[in-house]
């Protein structure tokens, strides 16, 4: 009946699954497509905003350049007028020098002011130079004024200053003799770095460029500054695309110099023969957009993934319900098949506590055939000490207080005797009301695992280097023995042992030899201790401790002397200087008689032994010293 009902469900599932998955894929692709289109629109907005920004910036920069030339023109016009009126006589030149210096100081943008006669000879300069050393008749701007009678200001190409050696932009003007003939040239210079420093105040990104370019495409100033480019004519770049009469032009180009694609704004000066180029890298412009786009697309992808997972989860739940429907018809047969093929023992326990089913693995796990277990109680094969704990868990499971649990306990194997097993218990339910109708137990042999746990516990109590008890074991044993001696009114002695000058030994022979020394000393200590109740432990570093329950002060000192002699008998050459040629040990002894309600504790015993050890070291080392403190107190207690 179950199988026949499952058949139409299976057919419906076969049609539903591909349609559902196709719809999920379509929805997810639509989300991602819309997100991509939105980001492309935002990208165009970012580029248009950058174009507007650099266009506005180019307008401000060309105005700044025009203002600079206008200031120079005003200064040069005044200087030319003075020369034409007063001439170039010696008295006139003497007063001209002061005039030039004052004008330069008043105008901060100018590097220097100079006056040349009709032969290029220097007549006056704002800088302190030897005027007779130079002649500028070979300069292009000088030849320009020599050949042209126009009195307009001339902006020349960048040149190296003959007086200072730096790159300068020459701005010059002609002055005439009283008869109208060529009288000479007045020159104002501006440091190229003046423009570069000003351009640097604008952030155009890592690959941004600002350039002041002459009408003949010669670079006058640039940021980032490139001295090799100054005075050179730029080729087929944005300058070559400028149309005559254009005020501003926007164009995107790949630079032939560095291969960077830039958005360029070219703005011509309306009054001077030059223009400004402002260029921003497309990568710099779109950097913020790319970061935001990556974050937004990642978020969209995550949301799309969540929607897809939720939808797929719904489809999967339909799958699971279908599988559950198909599995119900053969659940009992599959249970038996799995149970009989498993290495672990599987048992079904009735509500009354009897075994209803046992898998064949019961013979391997506990040595009993399944027939021997069915109908019997689960408790007789369990170790008596563990029966109560197992019974309590089974009762809680049958009542419904627990759904599943796990417990480790001992059982009796017919051939191997006592073994450790681990049982995983889970309730089963049946009927319309879903009441608990039994418990499934899966049991496996974990005896070897338990033995390994015991072995690890034993290793945890030993010192990794010497193999004797570690500080943790010593502290636990000392506390236990102190309480036992309190109950039994026995004495307790402690030896604290320190290897003399061990640091020197370690420095002289190395850490590996030092470790071997500690192992040899620990072995010698272990040989001197014969009673099972005594404990030899590594207290820390090169310090050891021996706990002697039931040993009085005289016996403790005797053991201490044996230990000292055993270490000395090793005859390990010290080799680190000093009065002791061989490795030796200093030993402090202390004895206590613990008593109930006594204010003394085992920590007092350790402190007394430490003080005795200090006495041994202070007295010359390689000796045994006994603490008198606890001995007297103990003797008084015994006499009382």
mmCIF file of C-alpha atoms in Angstrom, residues 142 326 420 436 463 501 565:
data_model
loop_
_atom_site.group_PDB
_atom_site.id
_atom_site.type_symbol
_atom_site.label_atom_id
_atom_site.label_comp_id
_atom_site.label_asym_id
_atom_site.label_seq_id
_atom_site.Cartn_x
_atom_site.Cartn_y
_atom_site.Cartn_z
ATOM 1 C CA UNK A 142 66.308 87.973 -26.938
ATOM 2 C CA UNK A 326 9.597 5.514 0.024
ATOM 3 C CA UNK A 420 34.785 -1.803 28.473
ATOM 4 C CA UNK A 436 7.987 5.349 23.276
ATOM 5 C CA UNK A 463 58.363 14.432 33.875
ATOM 6 C CA UNK A 501 76.193 25.224 39.740
ATOM 7 C CA UNK A 565 76.910 10.244 47.708
#
